[in-house]
Amino acid sequence: MSTAGPPHGVPILLRSARVRVLCVGGGTVATRKLAGLLDGGADVRVVALDVTDDLRRAADGGRLRWVRRTYRRVDIGDAHLVIAGTDDPAVNAIVAGDADAAGRLCVRVDDGAGGSAALMAAVRRDPLVLGVATTAGAPSLTRVLRDELADRYGPEYGRLAALCAELRSDERVVAALADLDVPARRTRWRAVTHPDILDLVRAGHLAQAKEAALACLLSSSD
């Protein structure tokens, strides 16, 4: 596969509970990389001689499996995602190479370009997830942008996303949108994000917000 030209990143959202993760290394950076995956219920194995207190507690609580030794190639196993998370670039390079050879995604904590994947800086407004990343090493910029996203999009956006998901399966909505073309359907859904509806959600008036959103979706005029 050709790697010519500037690096190109493709955003992807993993459903953590379905992901098997191998993390080689148990230090502070590895712990930070694993936090979101553990919160999402990922099946995590950590291979390291020592781990942070947070990872030790997670292991004691059954949230991850800690294999207390140095890395071996066989550790790749059936992992979907590999994190090369040691403080030794040489070890991380070996882990990344083994992951590539096995056809697994790999996040390399010391050299983002040396891995096939990266964990995005994320703002969670469940079920909405906002993420930002770069294809070059610019962690300070991604943190700044993540903080700006957190300030801009509060918890109400998560509640609005949940409302949209609920309405998407509503039989009345399904019937009203069935005969519309794609642009018309998009126009109706875009109306659901109107500031007036968002203000109702923000104020906690979810029943009124739902009524207003339904009116947008069932309207015969676009």
CSV table of N, CA, C and O in Angstrom, one decimal, residues 120-218:
chain,number,residue,atom,x,y,z
A,120,MET,N,-8.9,9.8,19.4
A,120,MET,CA,-9.2,11.3,19.3
A,120,MET,C,-9.4,11.9,20.7
A,120,MET,O,-9.9,11.2,21.6
A,121,ALA,N,-9.1,13.2,20.8
A,121,ALA,CA,-9.5,13.9,22.0
A,121,ALA,C,-11.0,14.1,21.9
A,121,ALA,O,-11.5,14.6,20.9
A,122,ALA,N,-11.7,13.7,22.9
A,122,ALA,CA,-13.2,13.6,22.8
A,122,ALA,C,-13.9,14.4,23.9
A,122,ALA,O,-13.4,14.5,25.0
A,123,VAL,N,-15.1,14.8,23.5
A,123,VAL,CA,-16.0,15.4,24.4
A,123,VAL,C,-17.3,14.5,24.4
A,123,VAL,O,-17.8,14.3,23.3
A,124,ARG,N,-17.7,14.0,25.5
A,124,ARG,CA,-18.8,13.1,25.6
A,124,ARG,C,-20.1,13.8,26.1
A,124,ARG,O,-20.1,14.3,27.2
A,125,ARG,N,-21.1,13.8,25.2
A,125,ARG,CA,-22.4,14.2,25.6
A,125,ARG,C,-23.4,13.1,25.2
A,125,ARG,O,-24.2,13.2,24.3
A,126,ASP,N,-23.2,12.0,25.9
A,126,ASP,CA,-23.9,10.8,25.5
A,126,ASP,C,-25.3,11.0,25.2
A,126,ASP,O,-26.0,11.7,26.0
A,127,PRO,N,-25.8,10.4,24.0
A,127,PRO,CA,-25.1,9.5,23.1
A,127,PRO,C,-24.3,10.3,22.0
A,127,PRO,O,-23.8,9.6,21.1
A,128,LEU,N,-24.1,11.5,22.2
A,128,LEU,CA,-23.3,12.3,21.2
A,128,LEU,C,-21.8,12.3,21.7
A,128,LEU,O,-21.5,12.5,22.8
A,129,VAL,N,-20.9,12.1,20.7
A,129,VAL,CA,-19.5,12.1,20.9
A,129,VAL,C,-18.8,13.0,19.9
A,129,VAL,O,-19.0,12.9,18.7
A,130,LEU,N,-18.1,14.0,20.4
A,130,LEU,CA,-17.4,15.0,19.6
A,130,LEU,C,-15.9,14.7,19.7
A,130,LEU,O,-15.4,14.7,20.8
A,131,GLY,N,-15.2,14.5,18.6
A,131,GLY,CA,-13.8,14.2,18.7
A,131,GLY,C,-13.0,15.1,17.7
A,131,GLY,O,-13.5,15.6,16.7
A,132,VAL,N,-11.7,15.3,18.1
A,132,VAL,CA,-10.8,16.0,17.2
A,132,VAL,C,-9.4,15.4,17.3
A,132,VAL,O,-9.0,14.8,18.3
A,133,ALA,N,-8.8,15.3,16.2
A,133,ALA,CA,-7.4,14.8,16.1
A,133,ALA,C,-6.7,15.4,14.9
A,133,ALA,O,-7.3,16.1,14.1
A,134,THR,N,-5.4,15.2,14.9
A,134,THR,CA,-4.6,15.7,13.8
A,134,THR,C,-3.8,14.5,13.2
A,134,THR,O,-3.6,13.5,13.9
A,135,THR,N,-3.4,14.6,12.0
A,135,THR,CA,-2.6,13.5,11.4
A,135,THR,C,-1.1,13.8,11.6
A,135,THR,O,-0.3,13.0,11.2
A,136,ALA,N,-0.8,14.8,12.3
A,136,ALA,CA,0.6,15.1,12.6
A,136,ALA,C,0.6,15.4,14.1
A,136,ALA,O,-0.4,15.6,14.8
A,137,GLY,N,1.8,15.4,14.7
A,137,GLY,CA,1.9,15.6,16.2
A,137,GLY,C,1.6,17.0,16.6
A,137,GLY,O,2.4,17.9,16.6
A,138,ALA,N,0.3,17.2,17.0
A,138,ALA,CA,-0.1,18.5,17.5
A,138,ALA,C,-1.0,18.4,18.7
A,138,ALA,O,-2.2,18.8,18.7
A,139,PRO,N,-0.6,17.7,19.8
A,139,PRO,CA,-1.5,17.4,20.9
A,139,PRO,C,-2.0,18.6,21.6
A,139,PRO,O,-3.2,18.6,22.1
A,140,SER,N,-1.2,19.7,21.6
A,140,SER,CA,-1.7,20.9,22.3
A,140,SER,C,-2.9,21.5,21.6
A,140,SER,O,-3.8,22.0,22.2
A,141,LEU,N,-2.8,21.5,20.2
A,141,LEU,CA,-3.9,22.0,19.4
A,141,LEU,C,-5.2,21.2,19.6
A,141,LEU,O,-6.3,21.8,19.8
A,142,THR,N,-5.0,19.9,19.6
A,142,THR,CA,-6.2,19.1,19.8
A,142,THR,C,-6.9,19.3,21.2
A,142,THR,O,-8.1,19.3,21.3
A,143,ARG,N,-6.0,19.5,22.2
A,143,ARG,CA,-6.6,19.8,23.5
A,143,ARG,C,-7.3,21.1,23.6
A,143,ARG,O,-8.4,21.2,24.2
A,144,VAL,N,-6.8,22.1,22.9
A,144,VAL,CA,-7.4,23.4,22.8
A,144,VAL,C,-8.8,23.3,22.1
A,144,VAL,O,-9.8,23.8,22.6
A,145,LEU,N,-8.8,22.6,21.0
A,145,LEU,CA,-10.0,22.4,20.3
A,145,LEU,C,-11.1,21.6,21.0
A,145,LEU,O,-12.3,21.9,21.0
A,146,ARG,N,-10.6,20.6,21.7
A,146,ARG,CA,-11.5,19.8,22.6
A,146,ARG,C,-12.1,20.6,23.6
A,146,ARG,O,-13.3,20.5,23.9
A,147,ASP,N,-11.4,21.5,24.3
A,147,ASP,CA,-11.9,22.4,25.3
A,147,ASP,C,-12.9,23.3,24.7
A,147,ASP,O,-13.9,23.7,25.4
A,148,GLU,N,-12.6,23.8,23.5
A,148,GLU,CA,-13.6,24.7,22.9
A,148,GLU,C,-14.9,24.0,22.5
A,148,GLU,O,-16.0,24.6,22.7
A,149,LEU,N,-14.8,22.8,22.1
A,149,LEU,CA,-16.0,22.0,21.8
A,149,LEU,C,-16.8,21.7,23.1
A,149,LEU,O,-18.0,21.8,23.1
A,150,ALA,N,-16.1,21.5,24.2
A,150,ALA,CA,-16.8,21.3,25.5
A,150,ALA,C,-17.5,22.5,26.0
A,150,ALA,O,-18.6,22.4,26.5
A,151,ASP,N,-16.9,23.7,25.7
A,151,ASP,CA,-17.6,24.9,26.1
A,151,ASP,C,-18.8,25.2,25.2
A,151,ASP,O,-19.8,25.7,25.6
A,152,ARG,N,-18.6,24.9,23.9
A,152,ARG,CA,-19.7,25.2,22.9
A,152,ARG,C,-20.9,24.3,23.0
A,152,ARG,O,-22.0,24.7,22.8
A,153,TYR,N,-20.6,23.0,23.2
A,153,TYR,CA,-21.7,22.0,23.2
A,153,TYR,C,-21.9,21.4,24.6
A,153,TYR,O,-21.1,20.5,25.0
A,154,GLY,N,-22.9,21.9,25.2
A,154,GLY,CA,-23.2,21.4,26.6
A,154,GLY,C,-24.0,20.1,26.6
A,154,GLY,O,-24.3,19.5,25.6
A,155,PRO,N,-24.5,19.7,27.8
A,155,PRO,CA,-25.2,18.4,27.9
A,155,PRO,C,-26.5,18.4,27.2
A,155,PRO,O,-27.0,17.3,26.8
A,156,GLU,N,-27.1,19.6,26.8
A,156,GLU,CA,-28.3,19.6,26.1
A,156,GLU,C,-28.2,19.0,24.7
A,156,GLU,O,-29.2,18.5,24.2
A,157,TYR,N,-27.0,19.0,24.2
A,157,TYR,CA,-26.8,18.4,22.8
A,157,TYR,C,-26.9,16.9,22.9
A,157,TYR,O,-27.4,16.3,22.0
A,158,GLY,N,-26.5,16.4,24.0
A,158,GLY,CA,-26.6,14.9,24.2
A,158,GLY,C,-28.1,14.5,24.4
A,158,GLY,O,-28.5,13.5,23.8
A,159,ARG,N,-28.8,15.4,25.1
A,159,ARG,CA,-30.3,15.1,25.3
A,159,ARG,C,-31.0,15.3,23.9
A,159,ARG,O,-31.9,14.5,23.6
A,160,LEU,N,-30.6,16.2,23.1
A,160,LEU,CA,-31.2,16.4,21.8
A,160,LEU,C,-30.9,15.2,20.9
A,160,LEU,O,-31.7,14.7,20.1
A,161,ALA,N,-29.6,14.7,21.0
A,161,ALA,CA,-29.3,13.5,20.2
A,161,ALA,C,-30.1,12.3,20.6
A,161,ALA,O,-30.6,11.5,19.7
A,162,ALA,N,-30.4,12.2,21.9
A,162,ALA,CA,-31.2,11.1,22.4
A,162,ALA,C,-32.6,11.2,21.9
A,162,ALA,O,-33.3,10.2,21.5
A,163,LEU,N,-33.1,12.5,21.9
A,163,LEU,CA,-34.5,12.7,21.4
A,163,LEU,C,-34.6,12.4,19.9
A,163,LEU,O,-35.5,11.8,19.4
A,164,CYS,N,-33.6,12.8,19.1
A,164,CYS,CA,-33.6,12.4,17.7
A,164,CYS,C,-33.6,10.9,17.5
A,164,CYS,O,-34.3,10.4,16.6
A,165,ALA,N,-32.8,10.2,18.3
A,165,ALA,CA,-32.8,8.7,18.1
A,165,ALA,C,-34.2,8.2,18.4
A,165,ALA,O,-34.6,7.2,17.8
A,166,GLU,N,-34.8,8.7,19.4
A,166,GLU,CA,-36.2,8.2,19.8
A,166,GLU,C,-37.1,8.5,18.7
A,166,GLU,O,-38.0,7.7,18.3
A,167,LEU,N,-37.1,9.7,18.1
A,167,LEU,CA,-38.0,10.1,17.0
A,167,LEU,C,-37.7,9.3,15.8
A,167,LEU,O,-38.7,9.0,15.0
A,168,ARG,N,-36.5,8.9,15.5
A,168,ARG,CA,-36.2,8.2,14.3
A,168,ARG,C,-36.9,6.9,14.2
A,168,ARG,O,-37.2,6.4,13.1
A,169,SER,N,-37.3,6.3,15.4
A,169,SER,CA,-38.0,5.0,15.4
A,169,SER,C,-39.5,5.2,15.6
A,169,SER,O,-40.2,4.2,15.7
A,170,ASP,N,-39.9,6.4,15.7
A,170,ASP,CA,-41.4,6.7,15.9
A,170,ASP,C,-42.1,6.4,14.6
A,170,ASP,O,-41.8,6.9,13.5
A,171,GLU,N,-43.2,5.6,14.6
A,171,GLU,CA,-43.9,5.1,13.4
A,171,GLU,C,-44.5,6.3,12.7
A,171,GLU,O,-44.5,6.3,11.4
A,172,ARG,N,-44.9,7.3,13.4
A,172,ARG,CA,-45.4,8.5,12.7
A,172,ARG,C,-44.4,9.2,11.9
A,172,ARG,O,-44.6,9.6,10.7
A,173,VAL,N,-43.2,9.3,12.4
A,173,VAL,CA,-42.1,9.9,11.7
A,173,VAL,C,-41.7,9.1,10.5
A,173,VAL,O,-41.4,9.6,9.4
A,174,VAL,N,-41.5,7.8,10.7
A,174,VAL,CA,-41.2,6.9,9.6
A,174,VAL,C,-42.1,7.0,8.4
A,174,VAL,O,-41.7,7.1,7.3
A,175,ALA,N,-43.4,7.1,8.8
A,175,ALA,CA,-44.5,7.2,7.7
A,175,ALA,C,-44.4,8.5,7.0
A,175,ALA,O,-44.5,8.6,5.8
A,176,ALA,N,-44.2,9.6,7.8
A,176,ALA,CA,-44.2,10.9,7.2
A,176,ALA,C,-43.0,11.2,6.3
A,176,ALA,O,-43.1,11.9,5.3
A,177,LEU,N,-41.9,10.5,6.6
A,177,LEU,CA,-40.7,10.7,5.8
A,177,LEU,C,-40.5,9.7,4.7
A,177,LEU,O,-39.6,9.9,3.8
A,178,ALA,N,-41.3,8.7,4.7
A,178,ALA,CA,-41.0,7.5,3.8
A,178,ALA,C,-41.0,7.9,2.3
A,178,ALA,O,-40.2,7.4,1.5
A,179,ASP,N,-41.9,8.8,1.9
A,179,ASP,CA,-41.9,9.2,0.5
A,179,ASP,C,-41.1,10.4,0.1
A,179,ASP,O,-41.2,10.8,-1.1
A,180,LEU,N,-40.4,10.9,1.0
A,180,LEU,CA,-39.6,12.1,0.7
A,180,LEU,C,-38.2,11.7,0.2
A,180,LEU,O,-37.7,10.7,0.5
A,181,ASP,N,-37.6,12.6,-0.7
A,181,ASP,CA,-36.3,12.3,-1.1
A,181,ASP,C,-35.3,12.7,0.0
A,181,ASP,O,-35.7,13.3,1.0
A,182,VAL,N,-34.0,12.4,-0.2
A,182,VAL,CA,-33.0,12.6,0.8
A,182,VAL,C,-32.9,14.0,1.2
A,182,VAL,O,-32.9,14.3,2.4
A,183,PRO,N,-32.8,15.0,0.3
A,183,PRO,CA,-32.7,16.4,0.7
A,183,PRO,C,-33.9,16.9,1.5
A,183,PRO,O,-33.7,17.6,2.5
A,184,ALA,N,-35.1,16.4,1.2
A,184,ALA,CA,-36.3,16.8,2.0
A,184,ALA,C,-36.2,16.2,3.4
A,184,ALA,O,-36.6,16.9,4.3
A,185,ARG,N,-35.8,15.0,3.5
A,185,ARG,CA,-35.7,14.4,4.8
A,185,ARG,C,-34.6,15.1,5.7
A,185,ARG,O,-34.9,15.4,6.9
A,186,ARG,N,-33.5,15.5,5.0
A,186,ARG,CA,-32.5,16.2,5.8
A,186,ARG,C,-33.0,17.5,6.2
A,186,ARG,O,-32.7,18.0,7.3
A,187,THR,N,-33.8,18.2,5.4
A,187,THR,CA,-34.4,19.5,5.8
A,187,THR,C,-35.2,19.4,7.0
A,187,THR,O,-35.2,20.2,7.9
A,188,ARG,N,-36.1,18.3,7.1
A,188,ARG,CA,-36.9,18.1,8.2
A,188,ARG,C,-36.1,17.9,9.5
A,188,ARG,O,-36.4,18.4,10.6
A,189,TRP,N,-35.1,17.0,9.4
A,189,TRP,CA,-34.3,16.7,10.5
A,189,TRP,C,-33.5,17.9,11.0
A,189,TRP,O,-33.3,18.1,12.2
A,190,ARG,N,-33.0,18.7,10.0
A,190,ARG,CA,-32.3,19.9,10.4
A,190,ARG,C,-33.1,20.9,11.2
A,190,ARG,O,-32.7,21.6,12.1
A,191,ALA,N,-34.4,20.9,10.9
A,191,ALA,CA,-35.3,21.8,11.6
A,191,ALA,C,-35.4,21.4,13.1
A,191,ALA,O,-35.7,22.2,14.0
A,192,VAL,N,-35.2,20.1,13.4
A,192,VAL,CA,-35.2,19.7,14.8
A,192,VAL,C,-34.1,20.3,15.6
A,192,VAL,O,-34.3,20.4,16.9
A,193,THR,N,-33.1,20.8,15.0
A,193,THR,CA,-32.0,21.4,15.7
A,193,THR,C,-32.2,22.9,15.9
A,193,THR,O,-31.3,23.6,16.3
A,194,HIS,N,-33.4,23.4,15.6
A,194,HIS,CA,-33.7,24.8,15.7
A,194,HIS,C,-33.4,25.3,17.1
A,194,HIS,O,-33.6,24.6,18.1
A,195,PRO,N,-32.9,26.5,17.3
A,195,PRO,CA,-32.6,27.1,18.6
A,195,PRO,C,-33.7,27.0,19.6
A,195,PRO,O,-33.5,26.8,20.8
A,196,ASP,N,-35.0,27.2,19.1
A,196,ASP,CA,-36.1,27.2,20.0
A,196,ASP,C,-36.3,25.8,20.6
A,196,ASP,O,-36.6,25.7,21.8
A,197,ILE,N,-36.1,24.8,19.8
A,197,ILE,CA,-36.1,23.4,20.4
A,197,ILE,C,-35.0,23.1,21.3
A,197,ILE,O,-35.2,22.5,22.4
A,198,LEU,N,-33.8,23.6,20.9
A,198,LEU,CA,-32.6,23.4,21.8
A,198,LEU,C,-32.8,24.1,23.1
A,198,LEU,O,-32.4,23.6,24.2
A,199,ASP,N,-33.4,25.3,23.1
A,199,ASP,CA,-33.7,26.0,24.3
A,199,ASP,C,-34.6,25.2,25.3
A,199,ASP,O,-34.5,25.2,26.5
A,200,LEU,N,-35.6,24.6,24.7
A,200,LEU,CA,-36.6,23.8,25.5
A,200,LEU,C,-35.8,22.6,26.1
A,200,LEU,O,-36.0,22.3,27.3
A,201,VAL,N,-34.9,22.0,25.3
A,201,VAL,CA,-34.2,20.8,25.9
A,201,VAL,C,-33.2,21.3,27.0
A,201,VAL,O,-33.1,20.7,28.0
A,202,ARG,N,-32.6,22.5,26.7
A,202,ARG,CA,-31.7,23.0,27.7
A,202,ARG,C,-32.4,23.4,29.0
A,202,ARG,O,-31.8,23.2,30.1
A,203,ALA,N,-33.7,23.8,28.9
A,203,ALA,CA,-34.4,24.1,30.1
A,203,ALA,C,-35.1,22.9,30.8
A,203,ALA,O,-35.7,23.0,31.8
A,204,GLY,N,-34.9,21.8,30.2
A,204,GLY,CA,-35.5,20.5,30.7
A,204,GLY,C,-36.9,20.3,30.4
A,204,GLY,O,-37.5,19.3,30.9
A,205,HIS,N,-37.4,21.0,29.4
A,205,HIS,CA,-38.8,20.8,28.9
A,205,HIS,C,-38.8,19.8,27.8
A,205,HIS,O,-39.1,20.1,26.6
A,206,LEU,N,-38.5,18.5,28.1
A,206,LEU,CA,-38.3,17.5,27.1
A,206,LEU,C,-39.6,17.2,26.4
A,206,LEU,O,-39.6,16.9,25.1
A,207,ALA,N,-40.7,17.2,27.1
A,207,ALA,CA,-42.0,16.8,26.4
A,207,ALA,C,-42.4,17.9,25.4
A,207,ALA,O,-42.8,17.6,24.3
A,208,GLN,N,-42.2,19.2,25.8
A,208,GLN,CA,-42.5,20.2,24.8
A,208,GLN,C,-41.5,20.2,23.6
A,208,GLN,O,-41.9,20.5,22.5
A,209,ALA,N,-40.2,19.9,23.9
A,209,ALA,CA,-39.3,19.8,22.9
A,209,ALA,C,-39.6,18.7,21.9
A,209,ALA,O,-39.5,18.8,20.7
A,210,LYS,N,-40.1,17.6,22.4
A,210,LYS,CA,-40.5,16.5,21.6
A,210,LYS,C,-41.7,16.8,20.7
A,210,LYS,O,-41.7,16.5,19.5
A,211,GLU,N,-42.6,17.5,21.3
A,211,GLU,CA,-43.8,18.0,20.5
A,211,GLU,C,-43.4,18.9,19.3
A,211,GLU,O,-43.9,18.8,18.2
A,212,ALA,N,-42.5,19.8,19.7
A,212,ALA,CA,-42.0,20.8,18.6
A,212,ALA,C,-41.2,20.0,17.6
A,212,ALA,O,-41.3,20.4,16.4
A,213,ALA,N,-40.4,19.1,18.0
A,213,ALA,CA,-39.6,18.3,17.0
A,213,ALA,C,-40.5,17.5,16.1
A,213,ALA,O,-40.3,17.4,14.9
A,214,LEU,N,-41.6,16.9,16.7
A,214,LEU,CA,-42.5,16.1,15.9
A,214,LEU,C,-43.2,17.0,14.9
A,214,LEU,O,-43.4,16.6,13.7
A,215,ALA,N,-43.6,18.2,15.3
A,215,ALA,CA,-44.2,19.1,14.4
A,215,ALA,C,-43.4,19.4,13.2
A,215,ALA,O,-43.8,19.5,12.0
A,216,CYS,N,-42.0,19.6,13.4
A,216,CYS,CA,-41.1,19.8,12.3
A,216,CYS,C,-41.1,18.6,11.3
A,216,CYS,O,-41.1,18.7,10.1
A,217,LEU,N,-41.0,17.4,11.9
A,217,LEU,CA,-40.9,16.2,11.2
A,217,LEU,C,-42.1,15.8,10.4
A,217,LEU,O,-42.1,15.2,9.3
A,218,LEU,N,-43.3,16.1,11.0
A,218,LEU,CA,-44.6,15.7,10.4
A,218,LEU,C,-45.1,16.8,9.5
A,218,LEU,O,-46.1,16.5,8.8
